[in-house]
Amino acid sequence: MEFLGHTQKARYMFGSGKNSNGSSALPTIARQNSTLRVQDFYPNPRYFQRSLTQIPWQQQQNACSLPQKAESTLSMNKKAMFSFGNTNLNSFKPAPVLQSPPISLYTSYTPNEWERFNQNNYFTSDYLRSGAEKLRLDTARMCKEADEKTQRTQSNSGKRLGERISDIVFWKNELLHEISDIASSTSELKNAKRIIEKTLVETENPLNLVRECLYIRAQKRGIEMVRDDPEKNLVKEVETIKICQDKLRGMIEKVTIQLSQNNAAQLELEKDSGNKVVAQNLDENAFQLRNLSTDISYQSGVEKINITTSVPKTWCMFTNNNIKQCQAERAASKHLCSEINTLLQKCCSDMWQQWNVTNQALADRIRELLTTKNKLQTHLSKVIQEIFDMNKSIEYLKKSIQAKQAPLQVAQTRLGTRLLRPNVESCCDPAYVWLVGEVGEITETVECLTKKLHHAENAVQDLHLLKSNLEVDINNKSHSLFIDREKCLSLRKTFPMTPICSIYTTTKPNIPIHS
């Protein structure tokens, strides 16, 4: 406490500074070190650490002439102030006020003790107000942090719900897309099945016609009753048609099985998609809930109920496995459609080819394949011309290979000559590198030309073989039969079915019939 008109250095503020024995009342250095130990405490704000009885520009008074009891009380209060972090405010009790006797001729306390008592009250007031202010600030900070944490947690929960809805929408769209694709694949497969069934029924017409031709050719007499090419081709045509019918029946069974698998996969996708729609509606309702919503309420213990049957990884894997299964079925359906196209094209090609071969054989037998014979002769002349050109090319290759011998010898001779360079003169200079590259390049060129020469010689041999085959085929087209021209060929002018070469298009190839 400061008095008006007096400084803190006044004598009556602190006494004489000596006790009754004449010795100083200041504590020893060892006692100060043991009393003012450094302890862990929460630092007070700067404006709480300034003493109310100390002026910044005045030197602190070190004299202490209080009795031992007042000094111990002050030391205890200072210890309590420095260890505030471990002290309970409720357990703190200020120093008791000593009551003086009602009737006394002499005062019970000295001015210094009175001042020390006031200083103790000041320290206690500072200490309690500092603790209360810290508690108030901590409470406000804790409330603010709690609000921010609650808002952040609610925002994160909403964000997670939004992400979950996005995931559900994504997988739902994927499921719907796959359902549309599998439905399209199933429709396409059903259409292919109808085409195969129709093709199988129509194959009976050419089969009956071939059997009729065989029956007519069996009426020939004498030396004409031979097993010639037309008869063999007719028998082969019957076998080809039966093989095609067996393949078509087997393909119909595969299509039936695949259709059942497609339906099962589509059913799983539709079920999963329906579940996704329900989950999306529920999550969207939960996402739209806010603090001011009217349909919110307490549901105690709901966080302890766990009826989940999957985690995000297994949830994604379940839908992904369904999609993969559907994609596998669609791929199988697509592959099966490709097989159907290939089968239809092959059956059509085989039947048409055998049909043409039989007609060609019949035309050869009746000597009326002049146009075909002319075409074969034209091809033969082209083959002969190609043989002549290939022989010229072979001669040119041989000359080119021979022309590369001299440059190769020159390059190798240069390298051999440069090998005689003595000591350090044997340097890997650009000339050496270039000569080595030249030898490699010429060697590689010669090898390539030699390979081309071998290929050309093989091609000439193939052309000679083709020329021989064409000559034999032209010679085989010199016989004819009256019954084949008047009976069989008239029946085989048109193919007795509409050939379906693809499940997408229906075409009818033109078969040249020569009369």
Short mmCIF file of C-alpha atoms in Angstrom, two decimals:
data_model
loop_
_atom_site.label_atom_id
_atom_site.label_comp_id
_atom_site.label_asym_id
_atom_site.label_seq_id
_atom_site.Cartn_x
_atom_site.Cartn_y
_atom_site.Cartn_z
CA MET A 1 0.00 0.00 0.00
CA GLU A 2 1.31 3.42 -0.89
CA PHE A 3 0.59 6.57 1.12
CA LEU A 4 0.00 9.92 -0.55
CA GLY A 5 3.11 12.09 -0.40
CA HIS A 6 5.43 9.28 0.71
CA THR A 7 7.55 6.84 -1.23
CA GLN A 8 8.10 3.17 -0.55
CA LYS A 9 11.56 3.96 0.92
CA ALA A 10 10.12 5.74 4.00
CA ARG A 11 11.44 4.34 7.29
CA TYR A 12 8.02 3.83 8.80
CA MET A 13 7.10 1.56 5.89
CA PHE A 14 9.71 -1.12 6.67
CA GLY A 15 11.13 -0.38 10.14
CA SER A 16 14.77 -0.30 11.12
CA GLY A 17 15.68 -3.45 9.26
CA LYS A 18 17.21 -5.12 12.36
CA ASN A 19 15.71 -7.38 15.01
CA SER A 20 15.94 -7.02 18.73
CA ASN A 21 19.25 -8.84 18.83
CA GLY A 22 20.81 -6.32 16.43
CA SER A 23 21.19 -8.74 13.57
CA SER A 24 19.68 -8.43 10.13
CA ALA A 25 16.30 -10.15 9.48
CA LEU A 26 17.17 -10.89 5.85
CA PRO A 27 17.16 -14.61 5.01
CA THR A 28 20.41 -16.27 4.02
CA ILE A 29 21.25 -17.09 0.40
CA ALA A 30 20.85 -20.79 1.04
CA ARG A 31 17.40 -20.26 2.49
CA GLN A 32 16.36 -18.12 -0.46
CA ASN A 33 17.45 -20.79 -2.89
CA SER A 34 15.53 -23.45 -1.02
CA THR A 35 12.46 -21.28 -0.60
CA LEU A 36 12.15 -19.92 -4.11
CA ARG A 37 12.56 -23.18 -6.02
CA VAL A 38 11.75 -23.19 -9.72
CA GLN A 39 8.62 -25.24 -10.24
CA ASP A 40 6.51 -26.06 -13.25
CA PHE A 41 3.56 -23.72 -13.31
CA TYR A 42 1.29 -22.13 -15.84
CA PRO A 43 2.69 -18.62 -16.54
CA ASN A 44 0.44 -15.77 -15.61
CA PRO A 45 -0.25 -12.94 -18.05
CA ARG A 46 2.16 -10.07 -17.80
CA TYR A 47 -0.37 -7.73 -16.32
CA PHE A 48 -0.92 -10.26 -13.44
CA GLN A 49 2.77 -10.44 -12.55
CA ARG A 50 3.31 -6.76 -11.62
CA SER A 51 3.24 -6.02 -7.89
CA LEU A 52 0.75 -3.42 -6.78
CA THR A 53 3.24 -1.99 -4.27
CA GLN A 54 6.25 -1.68 -6.60
CA ILE A 55 6.89 1.18 -8.95
CA PRO A 56 8.91 0.18 -12.04
CA TRP A 57 11.44 3.00 -11.74
CA GLN A 58 12.15 2.36 -8.03
CA GLN A 59 14.60 -0.21 -6.75
CA GLN A 60 13.09 -3.14 -4.86
CA GLN A 61 13.46 -2.95 -1.07
CA ASN A 62 15.38 -5.95 0.31
CA ALA A 63 15.04 -5.25 4.02
CA CYS A 64 12.69 -7.58 5.85
CA SER A 65 12.15 -7.06 9.55
CA LEU A 66 8.91 -8.96 9.99
CA PRO A 67 8.55 -11.64 12.53
CA GLN A 68 9.14 -15.25 11.56
CA LYS A 69 5.39 -15.98 11.44
CA ALA A 70 4.61 -13.21 8.92
CA GLU A 71 7.62 -14.21 6.81
CA SER A 72 6.57 -17.86 6.69
CA THR A 73 3.02 -16.82 5.72
CA LEU A 74 4.30 -14.68 2.87
CA SER A 75 6.64 -17.46 1.69
CA MET A 76 3.73 -19.94 1.69
CA ASN A 77 1.59 -17.56 -0.37
CA LYS A 78 4.40 -17.10 -2.87
CA LYS A 79 4.85 -20.85 -3.20
CA ALA A 80 1.16 -21.24 -3.75
CA MET A 81 1.20 -18.50 -6.39
CA PHE A 82 4.11 -20.13 -8.30
CA SER A 83 2.47 -23.55 -8.18
CA PHE A 84 -0.95 -22.39 -9.28
CA GLY A 85 -1.31 -25.10 -11.90
CA ASN A 86 -1.46 -27.80 -9.17
CA THR A 87 -3.59 -25.85 -6.63
CA ASN A 88 -7.35 -26.02 -6.20
CA LEU A 89 -8.96 -22.64 -5.80
CA ASN A 90 -11.63 -24.01 -3.48
CA SER A 91 -8.99 -25.36 -1.04
CA PHE A 92 -7.18 -22.03 -0.80
CA LYS A 93 -7.73 -20.14 2.46
CA PRO A 94 -6.39 -16.64 3.08
CA ALA A 95 -4.34 -15.93 6.20
CA PRO A 96 -6.51 -15.44 9.25
CA VAL A 97 -6.96 -11.91 10.55
CA LEU A 98 -5.59 -11.57 14.08
CA GLN A 99 -8.01 -9.84 16.36
CA SER A 100 -6.53 -7.49 18.92
CA PRO A 101 -7.83 -7.54 22.49
CA PRO A 102 -10.70 -5.17 22.99
CA ILE A 103 -8.91 -3.36 25.81
CA SER A 104 -5.19 -2.89 25.38
CA LEU A 105 -2.88 -0.19 26.43
CA TYR A 106 -0.36 -1.10 23.74
CA THR A 107 -0.78 -2.10 20.07
CA SER A 108 -0.35 -5.81 19.23
CA TYR A 109 1.32 -5.38 15.79
CA THR A 110 3.97 -3.22 14.31
CA PRO A 111 3.47 -1.11 11.15
CA ASN A 112 5.65 -3.52 9.25
CA GLU A 113 3.44 -6.44 10.26
CA TRP A 114 0.40 -4.40 9.27
CA GLU A 115 1.97 -3.66 5.91
CA ARG A 116 2.96 -7.33 5.47
CA PHE A 117 -0.58 -8.37 6.21
CA ASN A 118 -1.89 -5.97 3.57
CA GLN A 119 0.71 -7.23 1.08
CA ASN A 120 -0.45 -10.75 1.81
CA ASN A 121 -4.02 -9.71 1.01
CA TYR A 122 -2.82 -8.08 -2.19
CA PHE A 123 -1.00 -11.23 -3.26
CA THR A 124 -3.99 -13.35 -2.35
CA SER A 125 -6.31 -11.08 -4.31
CA ASP A 126 -3.99 -11.16 -7.33
CA TYR A 127 -3.69 -14.92 -7.06
CA LEU A 128 -7.42 -15.58 -6.79
CA ARG A 129 -8.34 -13.07 -9.51
CA SER A 130 -5.65 -14.50 -11.78
CA GLY A 131 -6.96 -18.02 -11.22
CA ALA A 132 -10.54 -16.93 -11.76
CA GLU A 133 -9.63 -15.07 -14.93
CA LYS A 134 -7.68 -18.08 -16.23
CA LEU A 135 -10.62 -20.31 -15.44
CA ARG A 136 -12.96 -17.89 -17.21
CA LEU A 137 -10.70 -17.69 -20.26
CA ASP A 138 -10.24 -21.47 -20.31
CA THR A 139 -13.99 -21.92 -20.04
CA ALA A 140 -14.65 -19.53 -22.92
CA ARG A 141 -11.92 -21.16 -25.00
CA MET A 142 -13.25 -24.62 -24.19
CA CYS A 143 -16.80 -23.62 -25.15
CA LYS A 144 -15.55 -22.07 -28.37
CA GLU A 145 -13.46 -25.14 -29.17
CA ALA A 146 -16.41 -27.38 -28.36
CA ASP A 147 -18.64 -25.41 -30.72
CA GLU A 148 -16.02 -25.46 -33.44
CA LYS A 149 -15.38 -29.18 -32.90
CA THR A 150 -19.11 -29.94 -33.02
CA GLN A 151 -19.55 -27.89 -36.20
CA ARG A 152 -16.47 -29.49 -37.74
CA THR A 153 -17.63 -32.98 -36.81
CA GLN A 154 -21.11 -32.30 -38.17
CA SER A 155 -19.61 -30.84 -41.35
CA ASN A 156 -17.37 -33.89 -41.75
CA SER A 157 -20.34 -36.18 -41.19
CA GLY A 158 -22.31 -34.30 -43.83
CA LYS A 159 -19.33 -34.47 -46.16
CA ARG A 160 -19.06 -38.22 -45.60
CA LEU A 161 -22.78 -38.59 -46.28
CA GLY A 162 -22.37 -36.58 -49.48
CA GLU A 163 -19.46 -38.74 -50.56
CA ARG A 164 -21.47 -41.83 -49.74
CA ILE A 165 -24.39 -40.56 -51.81
CA SER A 166 -22.01 -39.82 -54.67
CA ASP A 167 -20.66 -43.37 -54.42
CA ILE A 168 -24.17 -44.82 -54.39
CA VAL A 169 -25.19 -42.69 -57.38
CA PHE A 170 -22.06 -43.72 -59.25
CA TRP A 171 -22.55 -47.43 -58.65
CA LYS A 172 -26.29 -47.13 -59.30
CA ASN A 173 -25.60 -45.50 -62.66
CA GLU A 174 -23.07 -48.20 -63.42
CA LEU A 175 -25.66 -50.84 -62.56
CA LEU A 176 -28.31 -49.17 -64.71
CA HIS A 177 -25.84 -48.92 -67.56
CA GLU A 178 -24.96 -52.59 -67.19
CA ILE A 179 -28.64 -53.54 -67.01
CA SER A 180 -29.26 -51.69 -70.26
CA ASP A 181 -26.24 -53.35 -71.86
CA ILE A 182 -27.14 -56.84 -70.69
CA ALA A 183 -30.73 -56.34 -71.88
CA SER A 184 -29.41 -55.27 -75.28
CA SER A 185 -27.07 -58.25 -75.39
CA THR A 186 -29.91 -60.59 -74.43
CA SER A 187 -32.14 -59.13 -77.14
CA GLU A 188 -29.38 -59.49 -79.70
CA LEU A 189 -28.77 -63.06 -78.61
CA LYS A 190 -32.47 -63.90 -78.91
CA ASN A 191 -32.50 -62.45 -82.40
CA ALA A 192 -29.47 -64.56 -83.28
CA LYS A 193 -31.22 -67.64 -81.92
CA ARG A 194 -34.25 -67.01 -84.12
CA ILE A 195 -31.99 -66.62 -87.16
CA ILE A 196 -30.17 -69.87 -86.38
CA GLU A 197 -33.45 -71.74 -85.98
CA LYS A 198 -34.68 -70.32 -89.27
CA THR A 199 -31.42 -71.27 -91.01
CA LEU A 200 -31.64 -74.80 -89.62
CA VAL A 201 -35.12 -75.24 -91.05
CA GLU A 202 -34.13 -73.86 -94.45
CA THR A 203 -31.18 -76.25 -94.79
CA GLU A 204 -33.67 -79.06 -95.50
CA ASN A 205 -34.40 -77.64 -98.99
CA PRO A 206 -30.87 -78.01 -100.46
CA LEU A 207 -30.53 -81.39 -98.76
CA ASN A 208 -33.67 -82.70 -100.50
CA LEU A 209 -32.52 -81.25 -103.84
CA VAL A 210 -29.09 -82.95 -103.63
CA ARG A 211 -30.74 -86.27 -102.82
CA GLU A 212 -32.97 -85.85 -105.86
CA CYS A 213 -29.92 -85.20 -108.09
CA LEU A 214 -28.28 -88.36 -106.79
CA TYR A 215 -31.45 -90.32 -107.56
CA ILE A 216 -31.53 -88.92 -111.13
CA ARG A 217 -27.82 -89.71 -111.73
CA ALA A 218 -28.47 -93.26 -110.60
CA GLN A 219 -30.62 -93.78 -113.73
CA LYS A 220 -27.60 -93.65 -116.03
CA ARG A 221 -26.70 -96.85 -117.87
CA GLY A 222 -23.58 -98.57 -119.15
CA ILE A 223 -20.16 -97.02 -118.91
CA GLU A 224 -21.70 -93.76 -117.74
CA MET A 225 -22.44 -95.50 -114.44
CA VAL A 226 -19.17 -94.31 -112.98
CA ARG A 227 -18.35 -92.61 -109.72
CA ASP A 228 -17.18 -89.36 -111.27
CA ASP A 229 -16.53 -85.91 -109.74
CA PRO A 230 -20.12 -84.66 -109.93
CA GLU A 231 -21.36 -87.66 -107.96
CA LYS A 232 -18.58 -87.28 -105.37
CA ASN A 233 -19.34 -83.60 -105.00
CA LEU A 234 -23.02 -84.37 -104.56
CA VAL A 235 -22.22 -86.86 -101.80
CA LYS A 236 -19.85 -84.35 -100.21
CA GLU A 237 -22.55 -81.70 -100.40
CA VAL A 238 -24.92 -83.92 -98.45
CA GLU A 239 -22.25 -84.45 -95.77
CA THR A 240 -21.53 -80.70 -95.65
CA ILE A 241 -25.21 -79.84 -95.13
CA LYS A 242 -25.55 -82.44 -92.33
CA ILE A 243 -22.42 -81.14 -90.61
CA CYS A 244 -23.77 -77.61 -90.78
CA GLN A 245 -27.09 -78.77 -89.30
CA ASP A 246 -25.28 -80.43 -86.37
CA LYS A 247 -23.26 -77.27 -85.72
CA LEU A 248 -26.40 -75.13 -85.80
CA ARG A 249 -28.16 -77.44 -83.29
CA GLY A 250 -25.17 -77.27 -80.96
CA MET A 251 -25.08 -73.49 -81.25
CA ILE A 252 -28.79 -73.28 -80.37
CA GLU A 253 -28.10 -75.19 -77.14
CA LYS A 254 -25.23 -72.83 -76.27
CA VAL A 255 -27.43 -69.81 -76.91
CA THR A 256 -30.18 -71.23 -74.67
CA ILE A 257 -27.71 -71.71 -71.79
CA GLN A 258 -26.24 -68.24 -72.28
CA LEU A 259 -29.68 -66.64 -72.26
CA SER A 260 -30.44 -68.22 -68.88
CA GLN A 261 -27.11 -66.93 -67.51
CA ASN A 262 -27.84 -63.45 -68.87
CA ASN A 263 -31.24 -63.44 -67.20
CA ALA A 264 -29.70 -64.49 -63.88
CA ALA A 265 -27.04 -61.76 -64.09
CA GLN A 266 -29.64 -59.14 -65.03
CA LEU A 267 -31.81 -60.21 -62.07
CA GLU A 268 -28.87 -59.73 -59.67
CA LEU A 269 -28.15 -56.31 -61.12
CA GLU A 270 -31.78 -55.22 -60.82
CA LYS A 271 -31.89 -56.40 -57.21
CA ASP A 272 -28.65 -54.56 -56.39
CA SER A 273 -29.89 -51.44 -58.20
CA GLY A 274 -33.13 -51.49 -56.22
CA ASN A 275 -31.16 -51.69 -52.97
CA LYS A 276 -29.02 -48.77 -54.12
CA VAL A 277 -32.12 -46.68 -54.79
CA VAL A 278 -33.47 -47.34 -51.27
CA ALA A 279 -30.08 -46.58 -49.69
CA GLN A 280 -29.77 -43.39 -51.74
CA ASN A 281 -33.18 -42.13 -50.61
CA LEU A 282 -32.37 -42.84 -46.96
CA ASP A 283 -28.95 -41.19 -47.14
CA GLU A 284 -30.37 -38.16 -48.93
CA ASN A 285 -32.98 -37.76 -46.18
CA ALA A 286 -30.21 -38.00 -43.57
CA PHE A 287 -28.02 -35.55 -45.52
CA GLN A 288 -30.79 -32.95 -45.64
CA LEU A 289 -31.24 -32.92 -41.84
CA ARG A 290 -30.00 -29.72 -40.14
CA ASN A 291 -29.96 -28.35 -36.60
CA LEU A 292 -33.19 -26.43 -37.29
CA SER A 293 -34.98 -29.39 -38.89
CA THR A 294 -38.33 -30.31 -37.32
CA ASP A 295 -38.03 -34.06 -37.73
CA ILE A 296 -34.93 -34.55 -35.55
CA SER A 297 -35.16 -36.15 -32.11
CA TYR A 298 -33.13 -37.93 -29.44
CA GLN A 299 -32.62 -41.64 -30.07
CA SER A 300 -30.64 -42.89 -27.14
CA GLY A 301 -28.36 -45.85 -27.75
CA VAL A 302 -28.75 -45.72 -31.55
CA GLU A 303 -24.96 -45.38 -31.92
CA LYS A 304 -24.54 -48.74 -30.14
CA ILE A 305 -26.72 -50.62 -32.62
CA ASN A 306 -24.58 -52.20 -35.31
CA ILE A 307 -26.49 -54.12 -37.96
CA THR A 308 -23.99 -53.45 -40.76
CA THR A 309 -23.17 -56.42 -42.93
CA SER A 310 -20.37 -54.89 -45.01
CA VAL A 311 -17.62 -52.31 -45.07
CA PRO A 312 -16.97 -49.86 -47.93
CA LYS A 313 -14.42 -52.23 -49.45
CA THR A 314 -16.69 -55.26 -49.40
CA TRP A 315 -19.65 -53.06 -50.45
CA CYS A 316 -17.77 -51.89 -53.52
CA MET A 317 -16.50 -55.41 -54.17
CA PHE A 318 -20.05 -56.81 -54.07
CA THR A 319 -21.37 -54.37 -56.67
CA ASN A 320 -18.15 -54.59 -58.65
CA ASN A 321 -18.38 -58.38 -58.68
CA ASN A 322 -21.96 -58.17 -59.93
CA ILE A 323 -20.86 -55.76 -62.66
CA LYS A 324 -17.90 -57.95 -63.52
CA GLN A 325 -20.18 -60.98 -63.70
CA CYS A 326 -22.54 -59.04 -65.95
CA GLN A 327 -19.65 -57.87 -68.08
CA ALA A 328 -18.41 -61.43 -68.30
CA GLU A 329 -21.85 -62.58 -69.41
CA ARG A 330 -22.01 -59.72 -71.93
CA ALA A 331 -18.55 -60.64 -73.19
CA ALA A 332 -19.65 -64.27 -73.43
CA SER A 333 -22.79 -63.16 -75.28
CA LYS A 334 -20.75 -61.00 -77.63
CA HIS A 335 -18.31 -63.84 -78.19
CA LEU A 336 -21.22 -66.18 -78.78
CA CYS A 337 -22.71 -63.74 -81.30
CA SER A 338 -19.33 -63.61 -83.01
CA GLU A 339 -19.27 -67.40 -83.05
CA ILE A 340 -22.79 -67.40 -84.50
CA ASN A 341 -21.71 -64.99 -87.23
CA THR A 342 -18.65 -67.10 -87.93
CA LEU A 343 -20.72 -70.27 -87.95
CA LEU A 344 -23.35 -68.78 -90.25
CA GLN A 345 -20.69 -67.45 -92.58
CA LYS A 346 -18.81 -70.74 -92.54
CA CYS A 347 -21.94 -72.84 -93.09
CA CYS A 348 -23.10 -70.49 -95.81
CA SER A 349 -19.64 -70.47 -97.36
CA ASP A 350 -19.29 -74.25 -97.13
CA MET A 351 -22.71 -74.94 -98.64
CA TRP A 352 -22.31 -72.27 -101.29
CA GLN A 353 -18.80 -73.42 -102.09
CA GLN A 354 -19.84 -77.04 -102.35
CA TRP A 355 -22.86 -75.98 -104.38
CA ASN A 356 -20.59 -74.10 -106.80
CA VAL A 357 -18.10 -76.95 -106.90
CA THR A 358 -20.86 -79.38 -107.80
CA ASN A 359 -22.22 -77.05 -110.47
CA GLN A 360 -18.71 -76.55 -111.74
CA ALA A 361 -18.21 -80.30 -111.91
CA LEU A 362 -21.50 -80.71 -113.74
CA ALA A 363 -20.50 -77.94 -116.18
CA ASP A 364 -17.13 -79.62 -116.74
CA ARG A 365 -18.88 -82.88 -117.47
CA ILE A 366 -21.13 -81.36 -120.17
CA ARG A 367 -18.34 -79.31 -121.86
CA GLU A 368 -20.16 -76.01 -121.33
CA LEU A 369 -17.68 -74.32 -119.00
CA LEU A 370 -16.02 -72.37 -121.78
CA THR A 371 -16.06 -69.12 -119.84
CA THR A 372 -14.46 -70.74 -116.85
CA LYS A 373 -11.93 -72.43 -119.07
CA ASN A 374 -11.07 -69.05 -120.62
CA LYS A 375 -10.62 -67.55 -117.18
CA LEU A 376 -8.31 -70.38 -116.21
CA GLN A 377 -6.32 -69.86 -119.36
CA THR A 378 -6.11 -66.13 -118.62
CA HIS A 379 -4.79 -66.92 -115.15
CA LEU A 380 -2.37 -69.37 -116.68
CA SER A 381 -1.00 -66.71 -119.03
CA LYS A 382 -0.64 -64.29 -116.12
CA VAL A 383 1.21 -66.94 -114.14
CA ILE A 384 3.54 -67.56 -117.07
CA GLN A 385 4.16 -63.83 -117.42
CA GLU A 386 4.83 -63.60 -113.68
CA ILE A 387 7.29 -66.48 -113.94
CA PHE A 388 9.12 -64.61 -116.68
CA ASP A 389 9.20 -61.40 -114.62
CA MET A 390 10.40 -63.28 -111.54
CA ASN A 391 13.25 -64.83 -113.53
CA LYS A 392 14.29 -61.35 -114.63
CA SER A 393 14.12 -60.18 -111.01
CA ILE A 394 16.27 -63.13 -109.93
CA GLU A 395 18.90 -62.21 -112.52
CA TYR A 396 18.84 -58.60 -111.31
CA LEU A 397 19.30 -59.73 -107.68
CA LYS A 398 22.25 -61.90 -108.62
CA LYS A 399 23.90 -59.00 -110.45
CA SER A 400 23.26 -56.69 -107.49
CA ILE A 401 24.83 -59.18 -105.08
CA GLN A 402 27.85 -59.55 -107.37
CA ALA A 403 28.19 -55.77 -107.55
CA LYS A 404 28.56 -55.57 -103.76
CA GLN A 405 31.61 -57.83 -103.67
CA ALA A 406 34.12 -55.20 -104.82
CA PRO A 407 33.08 -52.47 -102.32
CA LEU A 408 33.17 -55.08 -99.54
CA GLN A 409 36.68 -56.17 -100.55
CA VAL A 410 37.85 -52.55 -100.67
CA ALA A 411 36.50 -51.80 -97.18
CA GLN A 412 37.97 -54.98 -95.69
CA THR A 413 41.34 -54.36 -97.41
CA ARG A 414 41.44 -50.84 -95.98
CA LEU A 415 40.75 -52.18 -92.49
CA GLY A 416 43.47 -54.83 -92.95
CA THR A 417 45.93 -52.21 -94.09
CA ARG A 418 45.17 -49.94 -91.12
CA LEU A 419 45.80 -52.85 -88.73
CA LEU A 420 49.55 -52.48 -89.52
CA ARG A 421 49.73 -49.07 -87.84
CA PRO A 422 52.39 -49.12 -85.06
CA ASN A 423 51.86 -48.41 -81.36
CA VAL A 424 49.76 -45.37 -80.55
CA GLU A 425 49.07 -44.72 -84.22
CA SER A 426 46.63 -47.64 -84.04
CA CYS A 427 43.89 -45.21 -83.07
CA CYS A 428 40.11 -45.71 -83.14
CA ASP A 429 39.64 -42.66 -85.29
CA PRO A 430 36.53 -41.70 -87.33
CA ALA A 431 38.01 -43.37 -90.39
CA TYR A 432 38.26 -46.67 -88.56
CA VAL A 433 34.72 -46.37 -87.20
CA TRP A 434 33.38 -45.44 -90.62
CA LEU A 435 35.18 -48.39 -92.33
CA VAL A 436 33.78 -50.85 -89.75
CA GLY A 437 30.30 -49.43 -90.31
CA GLU A 438 30.78 -49.68 -94.08
CA VAL A 439 31.72 -53.37 -93.86
CA GLY A 440 28.73 -54.09 -91.63
CA GLU A 441 26.37 -52.16 -93.90
CA ILE A 442 27.58 -53.94 -97.07
CA THR A 443 27.43 -57.34 -95.33
CA GLU A 444 23.91 -56.66 -94.13
CA THR A 445 22.87 -55.52 -97.61
CA VAL A 446 24.31 -58.68 -99.19
CA GLU A 447 22.50 -60.86 -96.66
CA CYS A 448 19.21 -59.06 -97.31
CA LEU A 449 19.62 -59.42 -101.08
CA THR A 450 20.49 -63.09 -100.69
CA LYS A 451 17.37 -63.65 -98.63
CA LYS A 452 15.29 -61.89 -101.25
CA LEU A 453 16.88 -64.11 -103.89
CA HIS A 454 15.86 -67.23 -101.99
CA HIS A 455 12.33 -65.92 -101.62
CA ALA A 456 12.17 -65.13 -105.32
CA GLU A 457 13.37 -68.62 -106.24
CA ASN A 458 10.74 -70.16 -103.93
CA ALA A 459 8.09 -67.93 -105.50
CA VAL A 460 9.12 -69.12 -108.95
CA GLN A 461 8.78 -72.71 -107.81
CA ASP A 462 5.31 -71.94 -106.42
CA LEU A 463 4.35 -70.28 -109.71
CA HIS A 464 5.54 -73.32 -111.64
CA LEU A 465 3.46 -75.53 -109.39
CA LEU A 466 0.44 -73.24 -109.85
CA LYS A 467 0.98 -73.28 -113.61
CA SER A 468 0.99 -77.07 -113.59
CA ASN A 469 -2.21 -77.21 -111.51
CA LEU A 470 -3.98 -74.79 -113.83
CA GLU A 471 -3.04 -76.83 -116.87
CA VAL A 472 -4.37 -80.02 -115.22
CA ASP A 473 -7.57 -78.27 -114.20
CA ILE A 474 -8.15 -76.97 -117.72
CA ASN A 475 -7.67 -80.49 -119.10
CA ASN A 476 -10.21 -81.88 -116.59
CA LYS A 477 -12.90 -79.54 -117.97
CA SER A 478 -13.22 -81.45 -121.26
CA HIS A 479 -16.04 -83.99 -120.49
CA SER A 480 -19.81 -83.63 -120.33
CA LEU A 481 -22.90 -85.76 -119.81
CA PHE A 482 -26.39 -85.36 -121.34
CA ILE A 483 -28.24 -86.27 -118.14
CA ASP A 484 -26.31 -83.73 -116.10
CA ARG A 485 -27.15 -80.94 -118.57
CA GLU A 486 -30.83 -81.78 -119.06
CA LYS A 487 -31.79 -82.88 -115.54
CA CYS A 488 -29.39 -81.97 -112.76
CA LEU A 489 -28.20 -78.61 -114.02
CA SER A 490 -31.76 -77.40 -114.62
CA LEU A 491 -32.62 -78.21 -111.00
CA ARG A 492 -29.50 -76.46 -109.65
CA LYS A 493 -29.90 -73.12 -111.40
CA THR A 494 -30.99 -71.41 -108.14
CA PHE A 495 -30.08 -72.16 -104.54
CA PRO A 496 -33.18 -73.52 -102.74
CA MET A 497 -32.74 -71.35 -99.59
CA THR A 498 -31.97 -67.81 -98.59
CA PRO A 499 -28.43 -67.91 -97.22
CA ILE A 500 -27.97 -65.90 -94.02
CA CYS A 501 -24.32 -64.97 -93.76
CA SER A 502 -24.70 -62.84 -90.61
CA ILE A 503 -27.14 -62.18 -87.78
CA TYR A 504 -27.10 -58.49 -88.76
CA THR A 505 -27.55 -58.72 -92.53
CA THR A 506 -29.21 -61.19 -94.84
CA THR A 507 -27.52 -61.48 -98.20
CA LYS A 508 -27.86 -63.74 -101.17
CA PRO A 509 -24.60 -64.22 -103.06
CA ASN A 510 -24.83 -64.50 -106.78
CA ILE A 511 -23.90 -67.94 -108.09
CA PRO A 512 -22.80 -67.96 -111.69
CA ILE A 513 -24.60 -70.72 -113.58
CA HIS A 514 -23.31 -71.47 -117.02
CA SER A 515 -25.61 -73.26 -119.43
#
